[in-house]
Amino acid sequence: MAQPITHEPEVTLELALEHGLTEEEFGWIKEKLGRTPTFTELGVYSVMWSEHCSYKNSIIELKKLPRDGEHLLVEAGEENAGLVDIGDGLGCAFKIESHNHPSAVEPYQGAATGVGGIHRDIFTMGARPIASLNSLRFGSMENPRVRFLLDGVVRGIGDYGNSFGIPVIGGEVYFDESYEGNPLVNAMSIGIVKAGETASAIAKGIGNPVIIVGASTGRDGIHGATFASEEISEESEAKRPSVQVGDPFTEKLLLEASLEALQTGAVVGMQDMGAAGIACSTSEMTAKGEQGMIVDLDKVPAREDGMTAYELLLSESQERMLIVAEKGREQEIIDVYEKWDLHGVVIGEVVDSGRVTYYKNGEIKADMPAEHLVLGGGAPQYVRETKKPAYLEETQNFDIDSLDHPEDHADTIKKLLNSPNVASKRWVHEQYDTTVRTNTVTAPGASNSGVIRIKGTNRGLVAKTDCNGRYVYLNPRRGGQIAVIESARNVVCSGGRPLAITNCLNFGNPYKPEVYWTFKEALGGMGDACRALNTPVTGGNVSFYNENPESAIFPSPIIGMLGLIEDVENHTTTPAIKSEGDVLIYIGADRKGLGATEYLKVIHGKTAGDSPELDIDFEVKLQEALLDAIKGGFITAAHDISDGGLAITLAEMCIFGKMGASVDVAALGGTTHEVLFSEAQSGVVISVSPSDVDRAMTHFAKAGVPAHQLGKAVGSDLKIAGLDSLDVTEMANIHDSVIPNAMDV
Amino acid sequence: MATFGVIVFPGSNCDHDAYHAMKHVLGCETKFLWHKDTDLSGIDFLIVPGGFSYGDYLRSGAIARFSPIMQEVVKFAEKGGPVMGICNGFQILLEAGLIPGAMMHNHQLRFVCKNVFIRCETTDSLFTGSLEKGQVFDIPVSHGEGNYFIDQDGLKSLQDNDQVLFRYSDAKGELTESANFNGSIDHIAGITNTGRNVLGMMPHPERAMEKILGSEDGKPIFESILNSLSVA
């Protein structure tokens, strides 16, 4: 239980510093207000100007990303989530967000409320969430604390999402020591809304009532946003009360009631309450509408007695929303929420003051211009100092050839399959409902990305989260490019056209020049790739301060790529080999370079070398040619090459297809271990039936994409010329049992 | 043609799945029934769908049995009206006492969502009349509390009265230990009452109705129900 904050100390510079504001920021507030802020006002400024709410150290860089595109229905940052036109009169709202810090101290609730928060961002726009994905990063599984975190995070995501009733269709789990003590929990939600039925997070219309709906307000999560804006330390454990508690049942009611309320036509604006609760939703909606708002905090349904204005404004109690209604029609909205057994209480009204004014016990407790508080208004924006990290010199000059490379490649393949990063994540995704709502065409597991059909149309949506933090660590710019490129390649391998991205930028402390250099470079790389693929950035979230007492995490700009499949029944493509005799063809760039690979990490224990090679223009050509081929109907399977290289791609196609293959990789040139284990970009293995081989070879030749026949599907072993045979059942057992063996002891 | 009713509790989340299966895939007249309603007139077949009714924070189905509509469902069933509870619906029917037994947490103490095989154990019911005994179906499961339990006397009575309609098996219909993934007693996946008009089953046949979703094995089960209703 959180400690009540009942007294109101005198506001001094020391108190402002304790609230996470700088001396300069405190001075600015005093100057613009023309007085010292009250204690309540100080609390509101401090959360609204926290990194989490204000993006003060990232917004200038974020604005350099491409944010326009023909499919976008709202501009990045304008609403709670991005909105993309997917045809048939439908829009798709989608967003990814982090809940790293809460999950580090309280994995179950941290992850659960992360899922709840991201779904609220979607249905506050009027869209019904229909799918979700989770991108998770943990330290080494050898560490019992890591296993505790993984168990708690997976249960938290499962219990919340399963009860809420949204299928998980994809995501990834990745392990590396750099995430020790600071796991990443990024949740993505995708929703559908009819064009013209979207809601906006705006307060306008003088005299319109302001209604709080959903759960009561308690003392949980006060200063959660501020907590998320500092490094995790020994003291973090004491901040466990800053973690909110989730209630998926109330969220489910809130979803159904909110979509029903929007149907009344009496809603002017709607915004969910996440970080900084009432303070954030009231000030952001007011600033967006360029109006003012009066709020009587005595009217807020409170879960605990004696809550002060400070606590009511900053509480991050979950499952609440703020609605501005048309004057005189508030009862229609309240009735809908009451039907669903939820509160709907008028707490204020829109006025023309340009200020947000909060009353408690008849007294004004806080009164400030709304515009002061928000991004794009008074909230500070900084350009931080940058410095290229010294480690890059060493890692990029590392001489991989000097290593003693083992000659038993079949054994190496087994060792890679035994790596938690390569191994099946079945243990994780079987704990998530993946089939509820009967739209899931490809679930997590034997797929390149998640595919759902859209009922009533021929279309499907494809989504993929991706980012190899090791690549970004070893070459931030190229790592940023690859994160986008690879997620797009996965979407294409599933038969979809990439449309747009959302991103969750997980980095260390931005006040460290090396961290900020990496941040800028990685964003630059993402921008390069997004421009080339014509997939604009629709929004997302920045999470800084991902550090533990020893070090920062791998810089991890997680990409959530959304794509569209025009004919979901016929174009959806999976990695599993389908029929004996099907011919396996490699399409793409040369397989060379072992830098930053899973092979180096697993076999040699090294995080070294340069990130995999990438020619963006060639990659775009490859993806276009592959998508055309899939639409042409002659591709029976497709699987991209990523962690573990070509060898693992082939092994997975066999494992998923429960079938062997006989292949020769000599045609690709180079040394065998490099061809098998390089993670060079722009590589895909496809299969076609024997009668379509000529057609496929001609197609890719015309497109300027090199294609090499590797062999065919046959028998029950994967036979790679020059290597010992690998029994597919044995490989499947290794692949499948790594995580269960570590977790269920 | 029979009219189907799908009950909507706060927290139901497979209500739309059941509705879609009956209405759009099979083309049956289908209505949602709000948990505060008490009027079942015109309904020929009731589906109590999956989900987390009232949040299921206490014990699955424990609160839902007290809802206004459940009092009517009990009366409907006692008069011989056909009722099918799927997943949370099965749990609710157990709590309401319409079928015997209880549900425990899966033996691995984790939620499990995957496709499993179930075997038809008897054709002597309006739900399974058109199936074949021993026929195997590939159907999704998705639950945390599906470990069916009943005492030895109760089990014997279920067996003696041929009340077990579905058991977890492997693809070939063998009752292997690994096939019984949640630890249910006697591999039980679905049972009926002594009146043979109420079915509770943990697997979700309504999620296996279309090829694009990976399995159509739920269709024969609902078609069997439709055959029985059209004869009746």
XYZ file of C-alpha atoms in Angstrom, chain A residues 384-687:
304
model
C 21.640 16.496 -25.669
C 25.362 16.134 -25.964
C 26.630 13.215 -28.061
C 29.845 11.235 -28.130
C 30.695 8.111 -30.108
C 31.203 5.293 -27.591
C 34.793 4.080 -27.269
C 33.825 0.395 -27.320
C 32.904 0.563 -31.014
C 36.543 0.932 -32.037
C 37.357 -2.333 -30.331
C 34.299 -4.352 -31.346
C 34.347 -3.297 -34.981
C 38.038 -4.111 -35.365
C 37.674 -7.515 -33.773
C 39.370 -10.108 -36.012
C 36.823 -12.886 -36.470
C 39.182 -14.848 -38.736
C 41.557 -15.273 -35.819
C 39.014 -17.460 -34.039
C 39.253 -21.215 -34.164
C 36.066 -22.175 -36.005
C 34.772 -25.667 -35.194
C 34.537 -27.988 -38.181
C 31.547 -30.066 -37.091
C 28.863 -27.753 -38.465
C 26.050 -30.185 -37.699
C 27.051 -29.974 -34.062
C 27.114 -26.180 -34.294
C 23.572 -26.215 -35.682
C 22.420 -28.263 -32.679
C 24.152 -25.846 -30.321
C 22.424 -22.911 -32.007
C 19.035 -24.648 -31.772
C 19.790 -25.007 -28.081
C 20.273 -21.241 -27.675
C 17.237 -19.664 -25.964
C 17.271 -16.958 -28.641
C 16.873 -19.472 -31.463
C 14.823 -22.062 -29.567
C 11.051 -22.332 -29.796
C 9.129 -19.893 -27.596
C 6.197 -22.315 -27.357
C 6.468 -22.272 -23.555
C 5.742 -18.544 -23.672
C 3.001 -18.288 -26.266
C 1.031 -21.320 -25.138
C 0.250 -19.288 -22.025
C -1.424 -16.655 -24.192
C -4.804 -17.035 -25.824
C -3.869 -16.924 -29.504
C -7.180 -17.922 -31.097
C -9.954 -15.963 -29.329
C -12.131 -13.820 -31.641
C -11.618 -16.415 -34.419
C -9.449 -14.312 -36.699
C -5.997 -15.789 -36.160
C -4.599 -17.171 -39.411
C -1.013 -17.601 -38.235
C -0.252 -17.636 -34.524
C 3.151 -17.194 -32.861
C 5.515 -20.085 -33.472
C 5.703 -21.556 -36.952
C 5.202 -18.209 -38.673
C 7.234 -15.259 -39.940
C 4.768 -12.798 -38.432
C 1.253 -12.766 -37.048
C -1.638 -12.787 -39.523
C -5.311 -12.113 -38.791
C -8.167 -12.021 -41.225
C -10.595 -9.118 -41.197
C -14.111 -10.543 -41.082
C -16.355 -9.402 -43.893
C -13.448 -8.704 -46.260
C -10.824 -10.703 -48.190
C -8.079 -8.847 -46.403
C -5.760 -9.683 -43.604
C -3.461 -7.725 -41.343
C 0.109 -8.797 -40.715
C 2.153 -7.609 -37.776
C 5.684 -8.205 -36.616
C 7.804 -6.824 -33.816
C 11.539 -6.919 -34.300
C 14.881 -5.534 -33.227
C 18.191 -7.257 -32.741
C 19.757 -5.149 -29.988
C 23.159 -6.731 -30.571
C 23.200 -5.294 -34.095
C 22.290 -1.840 -32.771
C 24.939 -2.080 -30.052
C 27.646 -2.976 -32.569
C 26.564 -0.524 -35.258
C 23.750 1.783 -34.145
C 22.915 3.207 -37.545
C 22.846 -0.088 -39.407
C 21.192 -1.767 -36.453
C 18.381 0.785 -36.662
C 18.072 0.167 -40.400
C 17.966 -3.596 -39.922
C 15.293 -3.413 -37.213
C 12.923 -1.830 -39.735
C 14.085 -3.818 -42.769
C 13.876 -7.152 -41.004
C 10.388 -6.548 -39.641
C 9.279 -5.599 -43.154
C 10.919 -8.723 -44.609
C 8.975 -10.850 -42.152
C 5.739 -9.161 -43.160
C 6.536 -9.802 -46.831
C 7.438 -13.454 -46.123
C 3.915 -13.789 -44.683
C 2.438 -12.377 -47.897
C 1.784 -8.816 -46.746
C 2.732 -5.379 -47.959
C 4.389 -3.291 -45.211
C 2.317 -0.161 -44.514
C 3.681 1.715 -41.511
C 5.514 1.279 -38.238
C 5.110 2.067 -34.594
C 8.225 1.997 -32.436
C 9.296 1.668 -28.858
C 12.720 3.188 -28.337
C 14.420 1.535 -25.370
C 17.731 3.160 -24.470
C 19.891 4.065 -21.481
C 20.285 7.401 -19.724
C 20.040 10.211 -22.330
C 22.291 12.452 -20.215
C 25.175 10.116 -21.040
C 26.616 11.425 -24.325
C 27.453 7.898 -25.547
C 23.876 6.777 -25.024
C 22.547 9.820 -26.835
C 24.900 9.330 -29.772
C 23.639 5.788 -30.099
C 20.041 7.001 -29.869
C 20.532 9.549 -32.653
C 22.338 7.092 -34.882
C 19.769 4.345 -34.436
C 16.939 6.755 -35.211
C 18.823 7.908 -38.265
C 19.051 4.299 -39.413
C 15.349 3.712 -38.821
C 14.574 6.825 -40.846
C 16.760 5.590 -43.750
C 14.896 2.297 -43.882
C 11.419 3.775 -43.394
C 11.974 6.192 -46.271
C 13.218 3.426 -48.568
C 10.294 1.140 -47.758
C 7.757 3.960 -47.708
C 6.603 2.902 -44.239
C 6.144 6.054 -42.154
C 6.376 6.173 -38.375
C 2.915 6.605 -36.874
C 3.978 7.019 -33.263
C 5.117 4.981 -30.352
C 6.961 5.492 -27.169
C 10.413 6.352 -25.839
C 11.825 4.577 -22.802
C 15.108 6.001 -21.536
C 17.002 5.143 -18.366
C 17.077 1.429 -19.105
C 20.162 0.776 -17.027
C 20.996 -1.344 -14.066
C 23.800 -0.564 -11.617
C 26.369 -2.233 -13.917
C 25.538 -1.052 -17.420
C 23.035 0.122 -20.007
C 20.979 -2.345 -22.045
C 21.690 -2.999 -25.690
C 20.106 -0.016 -27.453
C 16.795 -1.512 -28.546
C 14.523 0.400 -30.896
C 11.744 -2.175 -31.145
C 9.807 -1.884 -34.371
C 6.160 -2.849 -34.690
C 5.511 -3.245 -38.419
C 1.976 -3.355 -39.772
C 1.221 -4.814 -43.169
C -1.774 -5.689 -45.296
C -2.533 -8.912 -47.139
C -4.893 -8.281 -50.037
C -6.118 -11.863 -50.334
C -5.634 -13.450 -46.955
C -6.928 -16.852 -47.981
C -4.515 -17.268 -50.864
C -1.507 -15.087 -50.102
C -0.759 -16.014 -46.492
C 2.596 -17.793 -46.519
C 4.356 -19.691 -43.724
C 7.874 -21.104 -43.235
C 6.922 -24.793 -43.000
C 7.907 -27.014 -45.929
C 4.615 -28.289 -47.323
C 5.277 -31.282 -49.603
C 8.003 -33.794 -50.264
C 9.749 -32.900 -53.503
C 9.287 -29.152 -53.123
C 12.423 -27.343 -54.281
C 14.244 -25.031 -51.863
C 15.651 -21.871 -53.384
C 17.796 -19.219 -51.741
C 17.060 -15.698 -52.917
C 19.042 -12.642 -51.927
C 22.483 -11.268 -51.191
C 25.786 -13.065 -50.589
C 25.981 -14.905 -47.273
C 29.079 -13.310 -45.838
C 30.235 -11.754 -42.582
C 29.974 -13.291 -39.123
C 29.956 -10.073 -37.080
C 27.247 -9.680 -34.437
C 25.915 -13.178 -35.065
C 24.263 -15.631 -32.727
C 27.015 -18.008 -33.909
C 29.734 -15.769 -32.459
C 27.821 -15.439 -29.220
C 26.931 -19.120 -28.770
C 30.073 -20.782 -30.099
C 32.704 -18.199 -29.172
C 31.022 -16.217 -26.387
C 31.682 -12.980 -28.279
C 29.572 -9.910 -28.866
C 31.833 -8.477 -31.514
C 32.411 -7.528 -35.112
C 30.312 -5.222 -37.237
C 26.575 -5.666 -37.731
C 25.438 -7.745 -40.707
C 25.797 -6.229 -44.125
C 22.840 -4.455 -45.653
C 22.196 -2.794 -49.001
C 18.851 -1.074 -48.482
C 18.085 -0.575 -52.166
C 18.711 -4.228 -52.881
C 16.572 -5.222 -49.907
C 13.638 -3.213 -51.248
C 14.036 -4.939 -54.611
C 14.119 -8.350 -52.911
C 10.989 -7.666 -50.899
C 9.072 -6.416 -53.925
C 10.099 -9.420 -56.003
C 9.145 -11.843 -53.240
C 5.755 -10.238 -52.664
C 5.030 -10.368 -56.413
C 5.982 -14.041 -56.444
C 3.723 -14.813 -53.479
C 0.841 -13.012 -55.171
C 1.681 -15.004 -58.318
C 0.739 -18.091 -56.333
C 3.828 -20.244 -56.825
C 5.565 -19.904 -53.464
C 4.735 -22.789 -51.094
C 6.867 -21.571 -48.163
C 9.080 -18.613 -47.308
C 11.331 -17.999 -44.338
C 13.700 -15.120 -43.818
C 17.237 -15.508 -42.560
C 17.946 -13.986 -39.172
C 19.368 -15.232 -35.855
C 21.571 -18.252 -36.509
C 21.781 -17.699 -40.254
C 20.842 -19.874 -43.250
C 21.431 -23.082 -41.297
C 18.757 -22.213 -38.747
C 16.345 -21.017 -41.434
C 16.619 -24.415 -43.137
C 16.375 -26.284 -39.836
C 13.205 -24.381 -38.865
C 11.557 -24.948 -42.249
C 12.128 -28.678 -41.692
C 11.035 -28.623 -38.036
C 7.837 -26.680 -38.797
C 7.100 -28.903 -41.820
C 7.992 -32.109 -39.938
C 9.982 -33.128 -42.997
C 13.611 -33.485 -44.054
C 15.511 -31.815 -46.884
C 18.625 -32.497 -48.900
C 20.563 -29.356 -49.823
C 23.936 -28.150 -51.029
C 25.038 -24.620 -50.175
C 28.202 -24.696 -52.318
C 26.453 -22.638 -54.996
C 26.470 -19.685 -52.607
C 30.296 -19.554 -52.557
C 32.386 -18.656 -49.520
C 33.449 -20.863 -46.661
C 30.815 -23.266 -45.404
C 30.598 -21.951 -41.867
C 30.254 -18.381 -43.098
C 27.493 -19.288 -45.582
C 25.636 -21.279 -42.942
C 25.916 -18.914 -39.998
C 26.240 -15.402 -41.435
C 23.336 -13.122 -40.599
C 23.909 -10.943 -43.674
C 20.648 -9.180 -44.533
C 18.445 -9.589 -47.589
C 18.217 -13.357 -47.572
C 15.155 -15.589 -47.792
C 14.666 -19.297 -48.429
C 11.568 -20.138 -50.438
C 10.092 -23.410 -51.599
